[in-house]
C-alpha atoms as a PDB file:
ATOM      1  CA  MET A   1      65.098 119.735 108.942  1.00  0.00           C
ATOM      2  CA  ASN A   2      64.860 119.691 112.765  1.00  0.00           C
ATOM      3  CA  ALA A   3      64.765 122.738 115.045  1.00  0.00           C
ATOM      4  CA  THR A   4      68.421 122.417 116.027  1.00  0.00           C
ATOM      5  CA  SER A   5      69.731 122.358 112.470  1.00  0.00           C
ATOM      6  CA  THR A   6      67.456 125.263 111.515  1.00  0.00           C
ATOM      7  CA  SER A   7      68.828 127.261 114.453  1.00  0.00           C
ATOM      8  CA  HIS A   8      72.404 126.501 113.434  1.00  0.00           C
ATOM      9  CA  GLN A   9      71.649 127.529 109.843  1.00  0.00           C
ATOM     10  CA  THR A  10      70.145 130.834 110.967  1.00  0.00           C
ATOM     11  CA  SER A  11      73.053 131.491 113.341  1.00  0.00           C
ATOM     12  CA  ARG A  12      75.581 130.900 110.560  1.00  0.00           C
ATOM     13  CA  GLN A  13      73.773 133.291 108.242  1.00  0.00           C
ATOM     14  CA  ALA A  14      73.473 135.934 110.940  1.00  0.00           C
ATOM     15  CA  GLN A  15      77.245 135.972 111.127  1.00  0.00           C
ATOM     16  CA  ASP A  16      78.184 135.508 107.490  1.00  0.00           C
ATOM     17  CA  GLU A  17      75.450 136.958 105.284  1.00  0.00           C
ATOM     18  CA  LEU A  18      73.937 140.304 104.441  1.00  0.00           C
ATOM     19  CA  VAL A  19      70.408 140.307 103.038  1.00  0.00           C
ATOM     20  CA  LEU A  20      69.209 143.248 100.960  1.00  0.00           C
ATOM     21  CA  VAL A  21      65.500 144.107 101.077  1.00  0.00           C
ATOM     22  CA  LEU A  22      64.362 146.320  98.221  1.00  0.00           C
ATOM     23  CA  GLY A  23      61.274 148.338  99.049  1.00  0.00           C
ATOM     24  CA  GLY A  24      61.887 147.807 102.731  1.00  0.00           C
ATOM     25  CA  THR A  25      59.144 150.245 103.741  1.00  0.00           C
ATOM     26  CA  GLY A  26      56.446 148.659 101.558  1.00  0.00           C
ATOM     27  CA  LYS A  27      53.749 146.180 102.526  1.00  0.00           C
ATOM     28  CA  THR A  28      55.878 143.071 102.095  1.00  0.00           C
ATOM     29  CA  GLY A  29      59.369 144.561 102.391  1.00  0.00           C
ATOM     30  CA  ARG A  30      58.720 146.043 105.824  1.00  0.00           C
ATOM     31  CA  ARG A  31      57.529 142.706 107.150  1.00  0.00           C
ATOM     32  CA  VAL A  32      60.390 140.800 105.549  1.00  0.00           C
ATOM     33  CA  ALA A  33      62.935 143.172 107.098  1.00  0.00           C
ATOM     34  CA  GLU A  34      61.321 142.888 110.538  1.00  0.00           C
ATOM     35  CA  ARG A  35      61.416 139.102 110.405  1.00  0.00           C
ATOM     36  CA  LEU A  36      65.017 138.987 109.213  1.00  0.00           C
ATOM     37  CA  LYS A  37      66.146 141.267 112.015  1.00  0.00           C
ATOM     38  CA  ALA A  38      64.193 139.201 114.547  1.00  0.00           C
ATOM     39  CA  ARG A  39      66.215 136.174 113.396  1.00  0.00           C
ATOM     40  CA  GLY A  40      69.461 138.048 113.864  1.00  0.00           C
ATOM     41  CA  ILE A  41      70.119 138.274 110.134  1.00  0.00           C
ATOM     42  CA  CYS A  42      72.194 141.248 109.034  1.00  0.00           C
ATOM     43  CA  THR A  43      69.724 143.229 106.919  1.00  0.00           C
ATOM     44  CA  ARG A  44      70.057 146.214 104.615  1.00  0.00           C
ATOM     45  CA  ILE A  45      66.861 148.077 103.708  1.00  0.00           C
ATOM     46  CA  ALA A  46      67.025 149.999 100.455  1.00  0.00           C
ATOM     47  CA  SER A  47      64.689 152.664  99.122  1.00  0.00           C
ATOM     48  CA  ARG A  48      64.952 156.168  97.696  1.00  0.00           C
ATOM     49  CA  THR A  49      65.213 157.587 101.224  1.00  0.00           C
ATOM     50  CA  THR A  50      67.867 155.260 102.670  1.00  0.00           C
ATOM     51  CA  LEU A  51      71.643 155.607 102.723  1.00  0.00           C
ATOM     52  CA  PRO A  52      72.829 154.269 100.399  1.00  0.00           C
ATOM     53  CA  ALA A  53      69.729 155.109  98.382  1.00  0.00           C
ATOM     54  CA  PHE A  54      68.085 152.817  95.854  1.00  0.00           C
ATOM     55  CA  ASP A  55      65.995 154.030  92.935  1.00  0.00           C
ATOM     56  CA  TRP A  56      64.802 151.768  90.127  1.00  0.00           C
ATOM     57  CA  GLN A  57      65.143 154.732  87.784  1.00  0.00           C
ATOM     58  CA  ASP A  58      68.753 155.506  88.753  1.00  0.00           C
ATOM     59  CA  PRO A  59      71.143 152.537  88.359  1.00  0.00           C
ATOM     60  CA  SER A  60      74.123 154.677  89.387  1.00  0.00           C
ATOM     61  CA  GLY A  61      73.411 153.910  93.045  1.00  0.00           C
ATOM     62  CA  TRP A  62      72.898 150.167  92.715  1.00  0.00           C
ATOM     63  CA  GLN A  63      76.520 149.121  93.176  1.00  0.00           C
ATOM     64  CA  ALA A  64      76.748 150.766  96.591  1.00  0.00           C
ATOM     65  CA  VAL A  65      73.499 149.144  97.716  1.00  0.00           C
ATOM     66  CA  LEU A  66      74.693 145.702  96.582  1.00  0.00           C
ATOM     67  CA  GLN A  67      78.134 145.871  98.196  1.00  0.00           C
ATOM     68  CA  GLY A  68      78.672 142.850 100.469  1.00  0.00           C
ATOM     69  CA  VAL A  69      75.184 141.473  99.840  1.00  0.00           C
ATOM     70  CA  SER A  70      74.661 137.700  99.548  1.00  0.00           C
ATOM     71  CA  ALA A  71      70.861 137.531  99.090  1.00  0.00           C
ATOM     72  CA  VAL A  72      68.224 139.959  97.802  1.00  0.00           C
ATOM     73  CA  TYR A  73      64.484 140.248  98.230  1.00  0.00           C
ATOM     74  CA  ILE A  74      63.319 141.955  95.041  1.00  0.00           C
ATOM     75  CA  THR A  75      60.133 143.977  94.909  1.00  0.00           C
ATOM     76  CA  TYR A  76      59.434 146.349  92.044  1.00  0.00           C
ATOM     77  CA  ALA A  77      57.202 149.349  92.741  1.00  0.00           C
ATOM     78  CA  PRO A  78      54.530 149.894  91.830  1.00  0.00           C
ATOM     79  CA  ASP A  79      54.235 146.599  89.932  1.00  0.00           C
ATOM     80  CA  LEU A  80      56.130 144.357  87.524  1.00  0.00           C
ATOM     81  CA  ALA A  81      53.434 145.052  84.925  1.00  0.00           C
ATOM     82  CA  ILE A  82      54.550 148.667  84.563  1.00  0.00           C
ATOM     83  CA  PRO A  83      56.278 149.373  81.205  1.00  0.00           C
ATOM     84  CA  GLY A  84      60.040 149.337  81.695  1.00  0.00           C
ATOM     85  CA  ALA A  85      59.999 146.928  84.645  1.00  0.00           C
ATOM     86  CA  THR A  86      61.394 144.032  82.638  1.00  0.00           C
ATOM     87  CA  GLU A  87      64.412 146.047  81.493  1.00  0.00           C
ATOM     88  CA  ALA A  88      65.037 147.318  85.028  1.00  0.00           C
ATOM     89  CA  ILE A  89      64.860 143.818  86.507  1.00  0.00           C
ATOM     90  CA  ARG A  90      67.266 142.491  83.881  1.00  0.00           C
ATOM     91  CA  ARG A  91      69.770 145.252  84.566  1.00  0.00           C
ATOM     92  CA  PHE A  92      69.495 144.871  88.340  1.00  0.00           C
ATOM     93  CA  VAL A  93      69.874 141.083  88.245  1.00  0.00           C
ATOM     94  CA  ASP A  94      72.993 141.411  86.086  1.00  0.00           C
ATOM     95  CA  GLU A  95      74.423 143.947  88.538  1.00  0.00           C
ATOM     96  CA  ALA A  96      73.545 141.778  91.524  1.00  0.00           C
ATOM     97  CA  VAL A  97      75.194 138.665  90.118  1.00  0.00           C
ATOM     98  CA  SER A  98      78.282 140.645  89.135  1.00  0.00           C
ATOM     99  CA  SER A  99      78.458 141.950  92.709  1.00  0.00           C
ATOM    100  CA  GLY A 100      78.504 138.439  94.163  1.00  0.00           C
ATOM    101  CA  VAL A 101      74.874 137.945  95.182  1.00  0.00           C
ATOM    102  CA  GLN A 102      74.187 134.219  95.554  1.00  0.00           C
ATOM    103  CA  ARG A 103      70.408 134.109  96.115  1.00  0.00           C
ATOM    104  CA  LEU A 104      67.521 136.066  94.574  1.00  0.00           C
ATOM    105  CA  VAL A 105      63.934 136.031  95.857  1.00  0.00           C
ATOM    106  CA  LEU A 106      61.457 137.793  93.576  1.00  0.00           C
ATOM    107  CA  LEU A 107      57.982 138.944  94.542  1.00  0.00           C
ATOM    108  CA  SER A 108      55.851 138.379  91.457  1.00  0.00           C
ATOM    109  CA  GLY A 109      52.183 138.586  90.520  1.00  0.00           C
ATOM    110  CA  ARG A 110      49.739 135.947  89.345  1.00  0.00           C
ATOM    111  CA  GLY A 111      48.405 136.084  85.828  1.00  0.00           C
ATOM    112  CA  GLU A 112      50.625 138.943  84.668  1.00  0.00           C
ATOM    113  CA  GLU A 113      52.555 138.226  81.473  1.00  0.00           C
ATOM    114  CA  GLU A 114      55.065 140.967  82.273  1.00  0.00           C
ATOM    115  CA  ALA A 115      55.666 139.570  85.748  1.00  0.00           C
ATOM    116  CA  GLN A 116      56.326 136.123  84.338  1.00  0.00           C
ATOM    117  CA  ALA A 117      58.875 137.682  81.946  1.00  0.00           C
ATOM    118  CA  CYS A 118      60.679 139.091  84.984  1.00  0.00           C
ATOM    119  CA  GLU A 119      60.544 135.680  86.648  1.00  0.00           C
ATOM    120  CA  ARG A 120      62.355 134.165  83.665  1.00  0.00           C
ATOM    121  CA  ILE A 121      65.113 136.761  83.984  1.00  0.00           C
ATOM    122  CA  VAL A 122      65.690 135.815  87.629  1.00  0.00           C
ATOM    123  CA  GLN A 123      65.521 132.109  86.834  1.00  0.00           C
ATOM    124  CA  ALA A 124      68.212 132.481  84.164  1.00  0.00           C
ATOM    125  CA  ALA A 125      70.617 134.433  86.391  1.00  0.00           C
ATOM    126  CA  GLY A 126      72.883 131.496  87.214  1.00  0.00           C
ATOM    127  CA  VAL A 127      72.422 131.791  90.990  1.00  0.00           C
ATOM    128  CA  GLU A 128      69.901 130.364  93.454  1.00  0.00           C
ATOM    129  CA  TRP A 129      66.439 131.831  92.955  1.00  0.00           C
ATOM    130  CA  THR A 130      62.956 131.611  94.394  1.00  0.00           C
ATOM    131  CA  VAL A 131      59.812 133.166  92.937  1.00  0.00           C
ATOM    132  CA  VAL A 132      56.983 134.157  95.290  1.00  0.00           C
ATOM    133  CA  ARG A 133      54.001 134.628  92.972  1.00  0.00           C
ATOM    134  CA  ALA A 134      51.244 136.295  94.980  1.00  0.00           C
ATOM    135  CA  SER A 135      47.526 136.891  94.641  1.00  0.00           C
ATOM    136  CA  TRP A 136      45.826 140.171  95.642  1.00  0.00           C
ATOM    137  CA  PHE A 137      46.831 141.471  99.074  1.00  0.00           C
ATOM    138  CA  LEU A 138      44.216 141.613 101.823  1.00  0.00           C
ATOM    139  CA  GLN A 139      46.250 144.518 103.205  1.00  0.00           C
ATOM    140  CA  ASN A 140      45.167 146.646 100.232  1.00  0.00           C
ATOM    141  CA  PHE A 141      41.989 147.111 102.285  1.00  0.00           C
ATOM    142  CA  SER A 142      43.660 147.760 105.645  1.00  0.00           C
ATOM    143  CA  GLU A 143      46.738 149.874 104.959  1.00  0.00           C
ATOM    144  CA  GLY A 144      46.705 150.526 101.260  1.00  0.00           C
ATOM    145  CA  GLU A 145      44.891 151.970  98.331  1.00  0.00           C
ATOM    146  CA  PHE A 146      41.365 150.997  99.339  1.00  0.00           C
ATOM    147  CA  LEU A 147      41.383 151.651 103.098  1.00  0.00           C
ATOM    148  CA  GLY A 148      39.561 154.943 102.638  1.00  0.00           C
ATOM    149  CA  MET A 149      36.767 153.161 100.781  1.00  0.00           C
ATOM    150  CA  VAL A 150      36.316 150.715 103.646  1.00  0.00           C
ATOM    151  CA  ARG A 151      36.117 153.565 106.145  1.00  0.00           C
ATOM    152  CA  GLU A 152      33.537 155.289 103.955  1.00  0.00           C
ATOM    153  CA  GLY A 153      31.480 152.098 103.881  1.00  0.00           C
ATOM    154  CA  ALA A 154      31.631 151.414 100.136  1.00  0.00           C
ATOM    155  CA  ILE A 155      34.310 149.553  98.185  1.00  0.00           C
ATOM    156  CA  THR A 156      33.761 151.078  94.745  1.00  0.00           C
ATOM    157  CA  LEU A 157      35.938 149.320  92.200  1.00  0.00           C
ATOM    158  CA  PRO A 158      35.660 148.345  88.518  1.00  0.00           C
ATOM    159  CA  ALA A 159      35.596 144.645  89.307  1.00  0.00           C
ATOM    160  CA  ALA A 160      33.075 141.990  88.391  1.00  0.00           C
ATOM    161  CA  ASP A 161      32.097 139.609  91.166  1.00  0.00           C
ATOM    162  CA  ILE A 162      34.831 137.151  90.157  1.00  0.00           C
ATOM    163  CA  PRO A 163      36.458 135.114  92.943  1.00  0.00           C
ATOM    164  CA  GLU A 164      40.010 135.934  94.035  1.00  0.00           C
ATOM    165  CA  PRO A 165      42.045 134.036  96.689  1.00  0.00           C
ATOM    166  CA  PHE A 166      43.170 137.159  98.592  1.00  0.00           C
ATOM    167  CA  ILE A 167      46.322 136.608 100.661  1.00  0.00           C
ATOM    168  CA  ASP A 168      47.487 137.971 103.992  1.00  0.00           C
ATOM    169  CA  VAL A 169      50.787 139.778 103.347  1.00  0.00           C
ATOM    170  CA  ASN A 170      52.229 138.255 106.514  1.00  0.00           C
ATOM    171  CA  ASP A 171      52.183 134.888 104.756  1.00  0.00           C
ATOM    172  CA  ILE A 172      54.098 136.368 101.826  1.00  0.00           C
ATOM    173  CA  ALA A 173      56.711 137.711 104.237  1.00  0.00           C
ATOM    174  CA  ASP A 174      57.057 134.359 105.989  1.00  0.00           C
ATOM    175  CA  VAL A 175      57.601 132.563 102.675  1.00  0.00           C
ATOM    176  CA  ALA A 176      60.109 135.160 101.491  1.00  0.00           C
ATOM    177  CA  VAL A 177      62.120 134.996 104.707  1.00  0.00           C
ATOM    178  CA  ALA A 178      62.233 131.213 104.547  1.00  0.00           C
ATOM    179  CA  ALA A 179      63.485 131.424 100.958  1.00  0.00           C
ATOM    180  CA  LEU A 180      66.117 134.018 101.911  1.00  0.00           C
ATOM    181  CA  THR A 181      67.483 132.252 104.979  1.00  0.00           C
ATOM    182  CA  GLU A 182      66.785 128.524 104.843  1.00  0.00           C
ATOM    183  CA  PRO A 183      67.868 125.673 102.583  1.00  0.00           C
ATOM    184  CA  GLY A 184      65.328 123.791 100.498  1.00  0.00           C
ATOM    185  CA  HIS A 185      63.691 126.707  98.668  1.00  0.00           C
ATOM    186  CA  ALA A 186      66.097 127.242  95.774  1.00  0.00           C
ATOM    187  CA  TYR A 187      64.646 126.963  92.270  1.00  0.00           C
ATOM    188  CA  GLU A 188      61.063 126.927  93.582  1.00  0.00           C
ATOM    189  CA  THR A 189      58.112 128.960  92.333  1.00  0.00           C
ATOM    190  CA  TYR A 190      55.653 129.378  95.177  1.00  0.00           C
ATOM    191  CA  GLU A 191      52.192 130.450  94.071  1.00  0.00           C
ATOM    192  CA  VAL A 192      50.956 131.972  97.314  1.00  0.00           C
ATOM    193  CA  THR A 193      47.261 132.651  97.911  1.00  0.00           C
ATOM    194  CA  GLY A 194      44.720 132.545 100.659  1.00  0.00           C
ATOM    195  CA  PRO A 195      42.989 129.214 101.429  1.00  0.00           C
ATOM    196  CA  ARG A 196      39.747 130.081  99.586  1.00  0.00           C
ATOM    197  CA  CYS A 197      38.401 132.317  96.865  1.00  0.00           C
ATOM    198  CA  LEU A 198      36.032 135.176  97.616  1.00  0.00           C
ATOM    199  CA  THR A 199      34.258 137.657  95.412  1.00  0.00           C
ATOM    200  CA  PHE A 200      34.549 141.330  96.300  1.00  0.00           C
ATOM    201  CA  THR A 201      31.003 141.140  97.655  1.00  0.00           C
ATOM    202  CA  GLU A 202      31.986 138.254  99.927  1.00  0.00           C
ATOM    203  CA  LEU A 203      35.118 140.104 101.020  1.00  0.00           C
ATOM    204  CA  ALA A 204      33.012 143.166 101.882  1.00  0.00           C
ATOM    205  CA  ASP A 205      30.699 140.901 103.901  1.00  0.00           C
ATOM    206  CA  GLU A 206      33.678 139.536 105.860  1.00  0.00           C
ATOM    207  CA  ILE A 207      34.856 143.082 106.608  1.00  0.00           C
ATOM    208  CA  SER A 208      31.316 144.117 107.605  1.00  0.00           C
ATOM    209  CA  CYS A 209      30.980 141.209 110.015  1.00  0.00           C
ATOM    210  CA  ALA A 210      34.331 141.912 111.669  1.00  0.00           C
ATOM    211  CA  ALA A 211      33.910 145.708 111.758  1.00  0.00           C
ATOM    212  CA  GLY A 212      30.344 145.547 113.072  1.00  0.00           C
ATOM    213  CA  ARG A 213      28.957 147.854 110.391  1.00  0.00           C
ATOM    214  CA  GLU A 214      27.981 147.601 106.760  1.00  0.00           C
ATOM    215  CA  VAL A 215      30.678 147.858 104.124  1.00  0.00           C
ATOM    216  CA  ARG A 216      29.310 147.330 100.622  1.00  0.00           C
ATOM    217  CA  PHE A 217      30.957 146.397  97.373  1.00  0.00           C
ATOM    218  CA  THR A 218      29.710 148.595  94.531  1.00  0.00           C
ATOM    219  CA  PRO A 219      31.037 147.866  91.026  1.00  0.00           C
ATOM    220  CA  ILE A 220      31.639 150.915  88.837  1.00  0.00           C
ATOM    221  CA  PRO A 221      32.664 151.306  85.167  1.00  0.00           C
ATOM    222  CA  LYS A 222      36.406 151.139  84.515  1.00  0.00           C
ATOM    223  CA  ASP A 223      36.499 154.515  82.790  1.00  0.00           C
ATOM    224  CA  ALA A 224      34.702 156.205  85.685  1.00  0.00           C
ATOM    225  CA  PHE A 225      37.170 154.638  88.116  1.00  0.00           C
ATOM    226  CA  ALA A 226      40.172 155.805  86.074  1.00  0.00           C
ATOM    227  CA  GLU A 227      38.723 159.293  85.791  1.00  0.00           C
ATOM    228  CA  ALA A 228      38.147 159.507  89.540  1.00  0.00           C
ATOM    229  CA  LEU A 229      41.713 158.360  90.191  1.00  0.00           C
ATOM    230  CA  ALA A 230      43.108 160.978  87.833  1.00  0.00           C
ATOM    231  CA  GLU A 231      41.012 163.699  89.465  1.00  0.00           C
ATOM    232  CA  SER A 232      42.309 162.635  92.885  1.00  0.00           C
ATOM    233  CA  GLY A 233      45.846 163.398  91.729  1.00  0.00           C
ATOM    234  CA  ALA A 234      47.042 159.811  91.403  1.00  0.00           C
ATOM    235  CA  PRO A 235      50.134 159.474  89.182  1.00  0.00           C
ATOM    236  CA  ASP A 236      49.501 158.401  85.602  1.00  0.00           C
ATOM    237  CA  GLU A 237      51.312 155.098  86.097  1.00  0.00           C
ATOM    238  CA  ILE A 238      49.076 154.211  89.066  1.00  0.00           C
ATOM    239  CA  VAL A 239      45.961 155.026  87.061  1.00  0.00           C
ATOM    240  CA  TRP A 240      47.255 152.845  84.220  1.00  0.00           C
ATOM    241  CA  LEU A 241      48.265 150.033  86.567  1.00  0.00           C
ATOM    242  CA  LEU A 242      44.967 149.753  88.430  1.00  0.00           C
ATOM    243  CA  LYS A 243      43.000 149.855  85.202  1.00  0.00           C
ATOM    244  CA  TYR A 244      45.270 147.144  83.787  1.00  0.00           C
ATOM    245  CA  LEU A 245      44.921 144.940  86.860  1.00  0.00           C
ATOM    246  CA  PHE A 246      41.141 145.117  86.884  1.00  0.00           C
ATOM    247  CA  GLU A 247      41.008 144.349  83.172  1.00  0.00           C
ATOM    248  CA  THR A 248      43.408 141.394  83.261  1.00  0.00           C
ATOM    249  CA  VAL A 249      44.323 139.883  86.629  1.00  0.00           C
ATOM    250  CA  LEU A 250      40.701 139.986  87.820  1.00  0.00           C
ATOM    251  CA  ASP A 251      39.172 138.482  84.688  1.00  0.00           C
ATOM    252  CA  GLY A 252      38.838 135.033  86.245  1.00  0.00           C
ATOM    253  CA  ARG A 253      42.257 133.646  85.297  1.00  0.00           C
ATOM    254  CA  ASN A 254      43.306 133.564  88.957  1.00  0.00           C
ATOM    255  CA  ALA A 255      40.076 132.215  90.446  1.00  0.00           C
ATOM    256  CA  HIS A 256      41.788 129.240  92.078  1.00  0.00           C
ATOM    257  CA  VAL A 257      43.951 128.729  95.147  1.00  0.00           C
ATOM    258  CA  GLY A 258      47.668 127.956  95.107  1.00  0.00           C
ATOM    259  CA  ASP A 259      49.639 125.700  97.440  1.00  0.00           C
ATOM    260  CA  GLY A 260      52.733 127.887  97.838  1.00  0.00           C
ATOM    261  CA  VAL A 261      52.316 128.717 101.521  1.00  0.00           C
ATOM    262  CA  GLN A 262      51.737 125.071 102.415  1.00  0.00           C
ATOM    263  CA  ARG A 263      54.726 123.895 100.377  1.00  0.00           C
ATOM    264  CA  ALA A 264      57.090 126.558 101.678  1.00  0.00           C
ATOM    265  CA  LEU A 265      56.067 126.669 105.326  1.00  0.00           C
ATOM    266  CA  GLY A 266      54.286 123.390 106.002  1.00  0.00           C
ATOM    267  CA  ARG A 267      51.125 125.157 107.162  1.00  0.00           C
ATOM    268  CA  ALA A 268      47.955 126.555 105.688  1.00  0.00           C
ATOM    269  CA  PRO A 269      47.729 130.250 104.744  1.00  0.00           C
ATOM    270  CA  ALA A 270      45.776 132.648 106.938  1.00  0.00           C
ATOM    271  CA  ASP A 271      42.056 132.900 106.242  1.00  0.00           C
ATOM    272  CA  VAL A 272      40.282 136.169 105.510  1.00  0.00           C
ATOM    273  CA  THR A 273      38.058 135.827 108.587  1.00  0.00           C
ATOM    274  CA  ALA A 274      41.043 135.789 110.939  1.00  0.00           C
ATOM    275  CA  PHE A 275      42.581 138.705 109.057  1.00  0.00           C
ATOM    276  CA  ALA A 276      39.385 140.764 109.198  1.00  0.00           C
ATOM    277  CA  HIS A 277      38.860 140.273 112.930  1.00  0.00           C
ATOM    278  CA  ARG A 278      42.504 141.116 113.641  1.00  0.00           C
ATOM    279  CA  ILE A 279      42.322 144.360 111.689  1.00  0.00           C
ATOM    280  CA  ALA A 280      38.925 145.341 113.065  1.00  0.00           C
ATOM    281  CA  ALA A 281      40.157 144.836 116.639  1.00  0.00           C
ATOM    282  CA  ARG A 282      42.781 147.526 116.018  1.00  0.00           C
ATOM    283  CA  GLY A 283      40.148 150.076 115.037  1.00  0.00           C
ATOM    284  CA  THR A 284      41.596 150.365 111.539  1.00  0.00           C
ATOM    285  CA  TRP A 285      38.175 150.138 109.910  1.00  0.00           C
ATOM    286  CA  GLN A 286      36.514 152.724 112.119  1.00  0.00           C
ATOM    287  CA  ALA A 287      33.965 154.655 110.084  1.00  0.00           C
ATOM    288  CA  ALA A 288      35.266 157.869 108.542  1.00  0.00           C
ATOM    289  CA  ASP A 289      32.877 160.104 110.499  1.00  0.00           C
ATOM    290  CA  GLU A 290      33.720 158.327 113.766  1.00  0.00           C
ATOM    291  CA  ALA A 291      37.447 158.673 113.070  1.00  0.00           C
ATOM    292  CA  THR A 292      36.994 162.415 112.577  1.00  0.00           C
ATOM    293  CA  THR A 293      35.351 162.888 115.960  1.00  0.00           C
ATOM    294  CA  ALA A 294      37.409 160.340 117.894  1.00  0.00           C
END
């Protein structure tokens, strides 16, 4: 497709379509919404704090959120592996199709049996679908669960030094937006990863080099990690989820790169080195004691 036809396609959708972004304040949803709006696409962000509100645990509000919507970006928080996610996805997809939604884009996870069950639900919906099956987010270390560890100088996780092709969330957002707004992505499963696999030790080395100070990876027992999470006040489902992910997704089954970004966008995914230098330049990884006195 040439630039002119792509522009015409986007212009038509800006006038005629409404795209719903579930989890529009999350790591991927926020970026997807920003990109849609930048393209002039009419966008509805839905979460528990929006009007109309959306709550995975309260289907009574789903009809209002879906009114007039033609395409949906589906993210399930905290993860599709959580018990009950499959039933919620099935019920939402049924509601969406009944409401006239014509295109579904699902954010899924690699190597998760429960996530693949949710993929099959979307694929059987009878409308256009795209699955974006992602590896571990690099942004978990810059704006998420493990940022505090980086600032403290020690990434302490119950992970063996097994390679993982960490992905920049911006690439996920670019793929999702293409699937939501452009032709040629229907009925595709894009396995999106970074361009190379790194162990947690190698990831810590990349962060250290970019941040200009040592950040170590220190493996700890799974039970000790779960206990520390519980003591920190983390919800039970988050404790369960992280323990599950370290026991399954990071057991080596995903120690290979995918070609989803290249297939969807025609370019290579962002490398961890570029990501690390970009984040370090913002001061995000400033040491905890320096941040206190700054």
